[in-house]
XYZ file of C-alpha atoms in Angstrom:
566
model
C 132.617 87.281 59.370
C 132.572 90.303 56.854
C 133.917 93.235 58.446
C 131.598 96.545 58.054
C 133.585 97.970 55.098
C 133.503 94.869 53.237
C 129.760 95.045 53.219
C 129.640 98.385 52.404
C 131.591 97.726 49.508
C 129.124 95.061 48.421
C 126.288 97.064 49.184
C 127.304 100.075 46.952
C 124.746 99.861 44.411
C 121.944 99.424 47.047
C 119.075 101.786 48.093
C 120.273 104.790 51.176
C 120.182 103.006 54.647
C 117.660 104.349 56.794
C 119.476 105.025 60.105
C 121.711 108.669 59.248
C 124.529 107.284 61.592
C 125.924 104.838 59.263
C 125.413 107.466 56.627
C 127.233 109.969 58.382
C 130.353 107.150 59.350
C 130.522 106.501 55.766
C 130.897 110.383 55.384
C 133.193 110.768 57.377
C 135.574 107.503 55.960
C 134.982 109.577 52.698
C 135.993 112.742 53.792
C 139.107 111.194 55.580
C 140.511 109.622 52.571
C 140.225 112.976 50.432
C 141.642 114.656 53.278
C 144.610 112.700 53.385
C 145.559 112.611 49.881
C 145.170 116.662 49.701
C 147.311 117.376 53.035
C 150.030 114.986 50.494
C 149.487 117.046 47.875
C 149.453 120.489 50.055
C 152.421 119.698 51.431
C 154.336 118.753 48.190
C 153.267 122.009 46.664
C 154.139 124.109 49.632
C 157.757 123.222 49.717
C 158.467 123.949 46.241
C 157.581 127.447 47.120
C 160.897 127.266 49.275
C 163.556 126.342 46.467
C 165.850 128.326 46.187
C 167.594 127.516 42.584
C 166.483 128.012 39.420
C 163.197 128.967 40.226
C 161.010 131.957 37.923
C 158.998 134.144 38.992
C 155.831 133.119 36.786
C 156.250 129.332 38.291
C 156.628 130.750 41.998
C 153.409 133.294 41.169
C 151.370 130.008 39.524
C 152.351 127.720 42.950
C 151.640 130.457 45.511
C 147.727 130.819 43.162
C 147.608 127.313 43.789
C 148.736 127.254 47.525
C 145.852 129.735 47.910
C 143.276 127.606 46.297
C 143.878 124.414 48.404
C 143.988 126.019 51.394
C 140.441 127.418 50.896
C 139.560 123.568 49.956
C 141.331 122.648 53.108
C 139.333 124.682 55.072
C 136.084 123.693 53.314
C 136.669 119.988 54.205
C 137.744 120.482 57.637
C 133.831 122.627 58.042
C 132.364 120.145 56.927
C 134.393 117.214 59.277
C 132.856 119.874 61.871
C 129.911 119.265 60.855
C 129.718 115.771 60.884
C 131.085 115.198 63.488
C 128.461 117.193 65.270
C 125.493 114.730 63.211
C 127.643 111.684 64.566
C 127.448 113.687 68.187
C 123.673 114.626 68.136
C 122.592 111.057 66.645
C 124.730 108.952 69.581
C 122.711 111.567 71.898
C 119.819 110.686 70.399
C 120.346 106.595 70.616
C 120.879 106.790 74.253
C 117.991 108.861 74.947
C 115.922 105.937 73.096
C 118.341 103.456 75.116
C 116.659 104.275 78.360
C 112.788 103.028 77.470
C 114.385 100.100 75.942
C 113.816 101.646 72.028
C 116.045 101.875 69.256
C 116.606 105.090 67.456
C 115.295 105.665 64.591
C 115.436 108.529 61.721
C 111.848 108.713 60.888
C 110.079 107.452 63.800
C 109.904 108.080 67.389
C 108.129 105.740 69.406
C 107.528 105.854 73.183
C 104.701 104.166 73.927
C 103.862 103.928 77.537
C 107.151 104.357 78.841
C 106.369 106.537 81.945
C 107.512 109.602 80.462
C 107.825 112.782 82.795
C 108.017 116.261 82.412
C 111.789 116.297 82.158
C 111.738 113.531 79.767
C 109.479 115.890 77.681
C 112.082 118.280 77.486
C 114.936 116.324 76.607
C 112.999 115.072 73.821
C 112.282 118.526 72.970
C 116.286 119.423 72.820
C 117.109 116.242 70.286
C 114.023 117.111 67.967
C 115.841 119.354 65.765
C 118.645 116.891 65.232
C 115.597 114.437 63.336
C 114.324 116.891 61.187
C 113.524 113.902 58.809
C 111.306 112.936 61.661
C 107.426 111.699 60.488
C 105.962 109.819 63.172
C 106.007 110.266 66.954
C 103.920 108.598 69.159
C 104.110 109.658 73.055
C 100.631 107.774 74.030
C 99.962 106.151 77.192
C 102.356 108.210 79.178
C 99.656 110.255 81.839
C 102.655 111.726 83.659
C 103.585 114.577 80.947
C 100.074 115.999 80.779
C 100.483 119.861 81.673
C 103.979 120.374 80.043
C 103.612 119.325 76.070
C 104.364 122.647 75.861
C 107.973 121.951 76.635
C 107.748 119.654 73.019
C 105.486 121.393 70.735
C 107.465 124.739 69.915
C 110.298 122.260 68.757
C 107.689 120.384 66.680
C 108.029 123.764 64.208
C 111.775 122.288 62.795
C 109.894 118.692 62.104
C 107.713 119.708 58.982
C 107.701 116.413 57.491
C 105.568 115.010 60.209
C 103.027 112.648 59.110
C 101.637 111.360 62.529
C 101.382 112.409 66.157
C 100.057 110.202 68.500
C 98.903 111.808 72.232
C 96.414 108.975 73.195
C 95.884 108.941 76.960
C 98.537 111.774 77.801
C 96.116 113.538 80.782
C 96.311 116.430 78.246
C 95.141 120.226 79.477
C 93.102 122.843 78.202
C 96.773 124.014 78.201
C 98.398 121.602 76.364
C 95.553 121.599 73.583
C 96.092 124.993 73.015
C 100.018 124.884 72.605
C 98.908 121.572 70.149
C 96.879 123.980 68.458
C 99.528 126.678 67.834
C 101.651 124.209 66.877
C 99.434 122.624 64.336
C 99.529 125.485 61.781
C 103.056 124.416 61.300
C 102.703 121.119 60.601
C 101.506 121.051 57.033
C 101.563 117.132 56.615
C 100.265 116.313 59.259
C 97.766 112.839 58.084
C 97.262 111.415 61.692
C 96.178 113.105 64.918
C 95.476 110.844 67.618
C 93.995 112.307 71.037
C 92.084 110.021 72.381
C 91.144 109.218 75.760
C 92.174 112.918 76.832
C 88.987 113.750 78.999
C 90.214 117.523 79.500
C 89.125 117.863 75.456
C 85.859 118.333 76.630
C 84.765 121.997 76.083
C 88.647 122.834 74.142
C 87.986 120.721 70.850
C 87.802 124.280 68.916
C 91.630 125.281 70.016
C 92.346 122.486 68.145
C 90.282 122.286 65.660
C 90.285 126.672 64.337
C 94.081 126.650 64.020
C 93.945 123.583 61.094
C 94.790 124.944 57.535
C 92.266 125.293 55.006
C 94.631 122.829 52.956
C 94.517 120.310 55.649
C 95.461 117.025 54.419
C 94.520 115.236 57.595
C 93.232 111.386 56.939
C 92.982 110.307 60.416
C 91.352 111.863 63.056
C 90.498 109.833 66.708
C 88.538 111.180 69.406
C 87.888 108.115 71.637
C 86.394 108.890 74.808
C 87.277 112.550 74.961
C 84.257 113.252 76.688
C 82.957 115.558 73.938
C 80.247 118.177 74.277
C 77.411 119.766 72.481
C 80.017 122.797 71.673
C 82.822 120.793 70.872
C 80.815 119.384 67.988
C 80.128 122.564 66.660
C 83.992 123.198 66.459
C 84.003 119.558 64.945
C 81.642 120.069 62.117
C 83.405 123.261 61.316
C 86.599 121.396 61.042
C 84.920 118.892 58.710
C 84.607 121.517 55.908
C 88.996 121.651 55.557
C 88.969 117.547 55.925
C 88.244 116.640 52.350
C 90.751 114.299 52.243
C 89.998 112.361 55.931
C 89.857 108.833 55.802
C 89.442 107.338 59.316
C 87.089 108.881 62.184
C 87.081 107.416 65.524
C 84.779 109.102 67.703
C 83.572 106.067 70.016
C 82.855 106.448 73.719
C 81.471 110.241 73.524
C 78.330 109.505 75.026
C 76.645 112.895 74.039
C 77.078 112.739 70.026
C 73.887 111.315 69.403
C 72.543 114.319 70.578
C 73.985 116.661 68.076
C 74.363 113.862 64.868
C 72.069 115.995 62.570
C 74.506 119.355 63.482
C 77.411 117.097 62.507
C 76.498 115.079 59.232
C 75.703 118.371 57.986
C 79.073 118.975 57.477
C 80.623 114.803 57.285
C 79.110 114.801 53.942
C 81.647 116.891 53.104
C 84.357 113.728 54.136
C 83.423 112.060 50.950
C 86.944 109.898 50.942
C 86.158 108.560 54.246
C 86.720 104.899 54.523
C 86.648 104.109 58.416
C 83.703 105.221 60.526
C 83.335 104.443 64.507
C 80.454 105.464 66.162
C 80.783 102.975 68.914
C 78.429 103.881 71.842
C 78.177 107.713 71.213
C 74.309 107.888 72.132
C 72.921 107.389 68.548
C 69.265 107.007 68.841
C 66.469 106.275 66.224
C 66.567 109.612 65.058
C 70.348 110.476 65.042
C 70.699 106.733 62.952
C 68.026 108.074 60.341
C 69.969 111.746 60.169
C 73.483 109.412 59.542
C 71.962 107.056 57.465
C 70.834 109.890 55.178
C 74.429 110.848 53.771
C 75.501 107.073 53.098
C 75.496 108.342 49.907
C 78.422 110.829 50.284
C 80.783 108.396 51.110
C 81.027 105.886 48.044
C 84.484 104.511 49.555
C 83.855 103.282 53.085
C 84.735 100.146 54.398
C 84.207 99.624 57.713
C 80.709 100.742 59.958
C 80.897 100.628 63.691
C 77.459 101.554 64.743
C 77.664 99.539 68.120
C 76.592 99.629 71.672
C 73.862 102.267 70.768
C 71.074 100.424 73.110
C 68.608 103.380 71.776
C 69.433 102.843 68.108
C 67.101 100.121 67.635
C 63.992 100.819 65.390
C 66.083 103.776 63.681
C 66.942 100.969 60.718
C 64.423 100.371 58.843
C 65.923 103.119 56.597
C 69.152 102.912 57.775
C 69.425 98.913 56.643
C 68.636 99.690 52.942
C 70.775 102.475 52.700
C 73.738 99.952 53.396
C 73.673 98.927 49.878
C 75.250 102.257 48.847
C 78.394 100.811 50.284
C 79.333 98.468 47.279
C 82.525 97.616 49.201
C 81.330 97.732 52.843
C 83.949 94.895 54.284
C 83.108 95.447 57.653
C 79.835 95.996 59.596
C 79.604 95.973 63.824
C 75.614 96.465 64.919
C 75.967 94.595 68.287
C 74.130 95.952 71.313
C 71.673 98.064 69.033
C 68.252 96.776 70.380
C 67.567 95.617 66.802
C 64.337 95.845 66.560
C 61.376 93.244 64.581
C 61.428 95.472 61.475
C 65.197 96.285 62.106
C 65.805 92.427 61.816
C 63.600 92.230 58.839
C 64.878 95.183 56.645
C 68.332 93.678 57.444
C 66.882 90.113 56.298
C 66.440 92.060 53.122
C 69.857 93.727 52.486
C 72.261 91.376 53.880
C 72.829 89.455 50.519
C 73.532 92.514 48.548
C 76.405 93.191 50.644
C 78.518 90.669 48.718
C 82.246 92.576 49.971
C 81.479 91.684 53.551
C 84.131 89.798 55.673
C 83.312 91.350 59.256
C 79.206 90.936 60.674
C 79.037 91.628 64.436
C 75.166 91.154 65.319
C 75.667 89.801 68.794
C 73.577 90.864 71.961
C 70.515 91.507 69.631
C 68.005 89.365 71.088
C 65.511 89.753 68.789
C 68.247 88.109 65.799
C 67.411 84.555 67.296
C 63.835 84.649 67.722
C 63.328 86.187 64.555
C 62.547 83.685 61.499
C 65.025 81.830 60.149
C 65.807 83.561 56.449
C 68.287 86.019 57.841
C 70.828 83.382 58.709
C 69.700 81.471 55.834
C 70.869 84.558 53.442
C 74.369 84.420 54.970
C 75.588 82.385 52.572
C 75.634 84.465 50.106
C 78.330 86.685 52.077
C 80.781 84.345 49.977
C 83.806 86.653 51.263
C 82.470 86.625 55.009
C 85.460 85.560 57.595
C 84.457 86.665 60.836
C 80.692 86.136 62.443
C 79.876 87.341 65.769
C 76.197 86.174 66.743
C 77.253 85.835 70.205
C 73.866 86.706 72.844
C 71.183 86.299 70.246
C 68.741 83.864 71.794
C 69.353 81.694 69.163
C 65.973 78.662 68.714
C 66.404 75.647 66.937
C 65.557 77.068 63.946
C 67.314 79.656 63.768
C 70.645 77.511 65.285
C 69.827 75.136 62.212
C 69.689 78.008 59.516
C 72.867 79.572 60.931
C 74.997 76.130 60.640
C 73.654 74.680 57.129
C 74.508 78.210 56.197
C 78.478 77.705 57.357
C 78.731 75.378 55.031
C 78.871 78.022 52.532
C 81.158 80.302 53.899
C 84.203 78.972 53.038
C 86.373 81.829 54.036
C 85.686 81.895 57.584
C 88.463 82.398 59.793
C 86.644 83.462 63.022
C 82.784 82.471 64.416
C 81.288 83.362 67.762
C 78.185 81.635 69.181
C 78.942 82.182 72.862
C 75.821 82.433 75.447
C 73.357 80.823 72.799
C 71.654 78.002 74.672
C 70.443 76.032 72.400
C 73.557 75.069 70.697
C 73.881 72.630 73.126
C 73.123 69.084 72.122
C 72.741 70.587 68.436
C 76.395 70.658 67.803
C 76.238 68.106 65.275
C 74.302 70.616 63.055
C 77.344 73.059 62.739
C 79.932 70.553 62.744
C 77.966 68.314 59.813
C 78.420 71.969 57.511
C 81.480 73.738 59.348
C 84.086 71.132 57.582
C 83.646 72.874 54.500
C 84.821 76.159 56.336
C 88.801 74.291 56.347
C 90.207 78.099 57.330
C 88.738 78.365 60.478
C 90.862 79.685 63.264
C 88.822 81.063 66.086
C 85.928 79.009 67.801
C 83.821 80.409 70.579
C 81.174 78.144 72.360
C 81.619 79.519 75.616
C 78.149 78.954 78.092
C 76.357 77.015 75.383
C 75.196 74.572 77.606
C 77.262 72.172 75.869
C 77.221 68.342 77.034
C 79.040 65.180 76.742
C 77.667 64.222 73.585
C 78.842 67.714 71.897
C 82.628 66.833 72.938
C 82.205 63.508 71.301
C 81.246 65.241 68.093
C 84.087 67.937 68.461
C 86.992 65.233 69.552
C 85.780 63.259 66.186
C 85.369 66.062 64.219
C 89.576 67.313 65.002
C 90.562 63.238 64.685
C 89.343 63.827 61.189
C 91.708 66.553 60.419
C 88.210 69.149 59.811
C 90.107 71.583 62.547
C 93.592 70.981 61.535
C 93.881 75.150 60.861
C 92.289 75.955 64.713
C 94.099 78.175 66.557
C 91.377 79.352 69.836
C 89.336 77.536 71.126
C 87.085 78.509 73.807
C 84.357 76.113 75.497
C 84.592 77.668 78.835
C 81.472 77.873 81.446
C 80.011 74.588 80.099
C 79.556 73.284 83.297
C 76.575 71.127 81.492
C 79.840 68.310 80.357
C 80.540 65.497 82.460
C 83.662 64.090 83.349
C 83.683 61.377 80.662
C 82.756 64.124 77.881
C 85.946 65.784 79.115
C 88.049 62.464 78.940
C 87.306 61.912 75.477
C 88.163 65.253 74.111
C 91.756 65.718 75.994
C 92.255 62.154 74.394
C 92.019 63.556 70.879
C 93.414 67.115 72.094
C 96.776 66.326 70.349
C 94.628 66.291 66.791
C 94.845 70.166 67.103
C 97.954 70.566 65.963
C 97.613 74.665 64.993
C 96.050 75.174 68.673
C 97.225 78.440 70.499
C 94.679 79.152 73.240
C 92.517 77.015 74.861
C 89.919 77.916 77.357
C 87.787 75.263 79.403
C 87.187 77.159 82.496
C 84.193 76.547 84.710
C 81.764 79.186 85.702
C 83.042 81.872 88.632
C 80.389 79.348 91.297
C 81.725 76.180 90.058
C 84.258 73.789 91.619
C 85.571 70.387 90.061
C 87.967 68.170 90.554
C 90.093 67.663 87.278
C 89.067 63.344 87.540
C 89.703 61.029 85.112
C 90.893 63.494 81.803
C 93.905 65.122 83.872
C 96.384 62.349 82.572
C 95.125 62.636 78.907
C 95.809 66.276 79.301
C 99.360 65.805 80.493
C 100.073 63.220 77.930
C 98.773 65.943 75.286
C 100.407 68.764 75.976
C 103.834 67.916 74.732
C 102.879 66.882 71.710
C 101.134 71.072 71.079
C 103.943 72.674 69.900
C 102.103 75.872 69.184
C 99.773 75.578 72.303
C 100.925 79.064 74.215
C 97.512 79.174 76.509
C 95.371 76.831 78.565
C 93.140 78.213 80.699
C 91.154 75.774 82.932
C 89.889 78.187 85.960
C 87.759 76.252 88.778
C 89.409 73.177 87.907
C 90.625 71.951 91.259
C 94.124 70.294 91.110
C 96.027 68.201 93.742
C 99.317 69.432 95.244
C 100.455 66.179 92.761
C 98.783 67.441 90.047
C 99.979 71.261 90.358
C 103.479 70.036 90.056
C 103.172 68.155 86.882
C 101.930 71.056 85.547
C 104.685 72.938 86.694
C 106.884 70.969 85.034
C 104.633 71.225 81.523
C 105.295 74.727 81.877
C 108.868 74.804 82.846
C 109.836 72.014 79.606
C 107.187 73.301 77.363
C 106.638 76.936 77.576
C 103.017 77.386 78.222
C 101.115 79.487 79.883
C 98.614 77.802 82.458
C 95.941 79.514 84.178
C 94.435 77.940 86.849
C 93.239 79.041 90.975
């Protein structure tokens, strides 16, 4: 093996190393061996001072010049040992802070992620801060214990100017705590990320944050999730909008009162024109507030993903909304489940869906009127050539509908992901999907889950994998399809082993159901070896002899699989 100077020497001509410690080691071999060779040379010089023959005066005033000189450089290098010495101190500090959560030290990142952080924890942090002054990320989220004392860490946040992101999410922050963040904020002049989600106590305190950000902010990521936000908080907000010309992702999902003040706010979003990532996720939007939104598509010729979701009142408000869309020439992702789409909704969509050619991401699930509508808006899908995930779970799909949606598969070719759970009337109509789907050879994610899927349906899916059509398949879920008899079962598990990419598997029976595993449990056992990818099965319900629980026991032991089962 190569000892560490050996590599070093190989590695001269290669890029800094990231970690300062082996910088400073390599320092400090440096230093060392120009130490040495001057204490030689030191000494040398000093004793000639001391002859006592033949020596002039000139050549004893030249030496003693000389004497002087190295001993300042002497005492140069020997500050500067001090010095690193103290780095090489501070840094193994440092490491075994990290040590105790289990993370490794790092020069530009902290990271402790839910790792139960306390108040005193806080404050050793604080003390090691200034010895990572090269420090740009720092994420403390999901530790609820050190909510009343950040401001133990954010006066030592002043030394750390080159921070980039800070990360809070789910910290029980206090009106307190904001306001020290706040303080702290004019110091941070790169700051690009500010993450404070789930922090309920923002509610009503937004503005301590959001007054103390520079006029040349150069925030580009700003999350809010669930912070419980107010009518006056969004006034702060939309005042902060006006410095956040350059903000790229805004997550303010699960603030159940936005809707209410959307027209205050886009007043001032339009302003955001490089934003790329919106998430409105159930924040109250109603027809109205989606019309007000809609209305400044135009200001934001960059964005690239829409989250307009779980906003039950929403529906109606796109009629407009829909055909604005098209300003987003490179809209790649577009989530409208849960919005109580409405006829004309479903219809203006019908219209616009083709021009959105940069689409790879359509949630339209839990939109019952999708499935009863006619047929053309599945039959325009395919013209989403780039399309990769489809969510249509909960849309009432009818036959027709079902039968537009699958002949229109077969010309998505880049589809990695596609969700028909709760549709009834896939089952006994699987055919129709699988006849088109073979075209779609990427396809990694299939949910059927409570499609009311029988024996017949398995035949067509255990044929379809023997042909190789689902070689790329990595989750499968046909849970609560209680509709499948026994020999349905039997004939898939027998061709299981053609799913050679599979990773999850779910064929759990509904929460009422019982059933005894039958006549498939050995062509399950004799499967599961073969899956070497196969991390997953869940078969829930399922009930298993004391014989039968210990073969799986041993699958698990030899194989390393997760099984769940009651």
């Amino acid at each position: 093996m190569e000892s560490k100077e050996e590599l070093q020497r190989k590695n001269t001509n290669d890029k800094p190393m990231r970690f300062p410690f082996d910088l400073i080691f390599n320092q400090i071999q440096r230093k060392k061996l120009v130490k040495g060779n001057n204490e030689r040379f030191q000494v040398k010089q000093l004793f000639k001072g001391f002859e006592r023959n033949n020596i002039k005066a000139e050549k004893k005033e030249n030496d003693e010049q000389k004497n002087e000189k190295n001993g300042e450089s002497k005492s140069k290098e020997s500050n500067t040992e001090e010095k690193i010495n103290l780095h090489e101190a501070e840094w193994k500090h440092v490491s075994e802070f990290m040590q105790k959560y289990g993370k490794k030290a790092e020069s530009q990142t902290i990271n402790l992620n839910n790792c139960s952080l306390t108040e005193t924890d806080l404050k050793e942090l604080g003390l090691h801060i200034p010895s990572l002054p090269d420090i740009e990320e720092i994420d403390l989220s999901w530790n609820n214990l050190i909510g009343g004392s950040i401001n133990l860490l954010t006066p030592h946040l002043h030394n750390v100017i080159k921070l980039r992101v800070l990360c809070l999410s789910n910290c029980s922050l206090t009106p307190c705590d904001i306001s020290a963040l706040g303080e702290t904020l004019e110091h941070i002049p790169y700051l690009e990320v500010l993450d404070l989600s789930w922090n309920s106590d923002v509610s009503g305190n937004l503005s301590k944050v959001a007054q103390r950000l520079s006029p040349l902010c150069k925030l580009k990521a700003l999350n809010l999730t669930e912070c419980d936000l107010q009518e006056i908080d969004g006034e702060s907000l939309a005042q902060a909008f006006r410095k956040m010309a350059q903000l790229e992702v805004l997550d303010l999902s699960l603030n159940k009162r936005l809707g209410c003040i959307m027209n205050q706010l886009v007043v001032e979003l339009k302003n955001c024109s490089s934003l790329k990532v919106l998430n409105l996720h159930s924040t109250g939007l109603q027809q109205d507030s989606i019309q007000y939104l809609s209305a400044i598509f135009q200001f934001w010729p960059n964005l690239r993903v829409l989250d307009l979701s779980s906003n039950k009142e929403a529906g109606g408000g796109f009629r407009e909304t829909a055909a604005r869309l098209t300003t987003f020439k490179n809209l790649e992702q577009l989530d409208i489940h849960q919005c109580c789409l409405s006829q004309e909704d479903v219809t203006s969509l019908t219209q616009v869906i083709p021009l959105l050619s940069s689409l790879e991401v359509l949630d339209i699930s839990s939109n019952k009127r999708v499935g009863v509508s006619p047929e053309h808006l599945f039959s325009r899908l395919r013209f989403l050539q780039k399309l990769k995930s489809l969510v249509v779970s909960n849309c009432n799909l009818k036959e027709k509908s079902f039968a537009a949606l699958a002949e229109a598969t077969g010309y998505l070719l880049n589809l990695k992901i596609l969700d028909l759970s709760w549709n009834k009337c896939v089952g006994g109509k699987l055919r129709l999907l699988f006849d088109t789907l073979i075209s779609a050879t990427d396809l990694q994610n299939l949910v059927l889950s409570s499609c009311n899927l029988v024996t017949q349906d398995l035949v067509v899916l255990a044929s379809t994998a023997q042909a190789g059509h689902l070689e790329n398949l990595q989750q499968l879920d046909i849970a609560y399809n209680d509709t499948i008899f026994d020999d349905g079962w039997t004939l898939f598990f027998e061709s299981f082993h053609a799913l050679k990419n599979i990773v999850e598997l779910d064929v759990s029976l509904r929460p009422a159901s019982q059933r005894s595993c039958g006549q498939w449990f050995p062509h399950l056992l004799s499967s599961l070896p073969k899956l070497h990818t196969l991390k997953e099965l869940s078969m829930q319900r399922w009930l298993l002899s004391p014989a039968e629980r210990q073969q799986l026991s041993h699958i698990i032991m030899n194989n390393n699989i997760t099984i769940i089962y009651d």
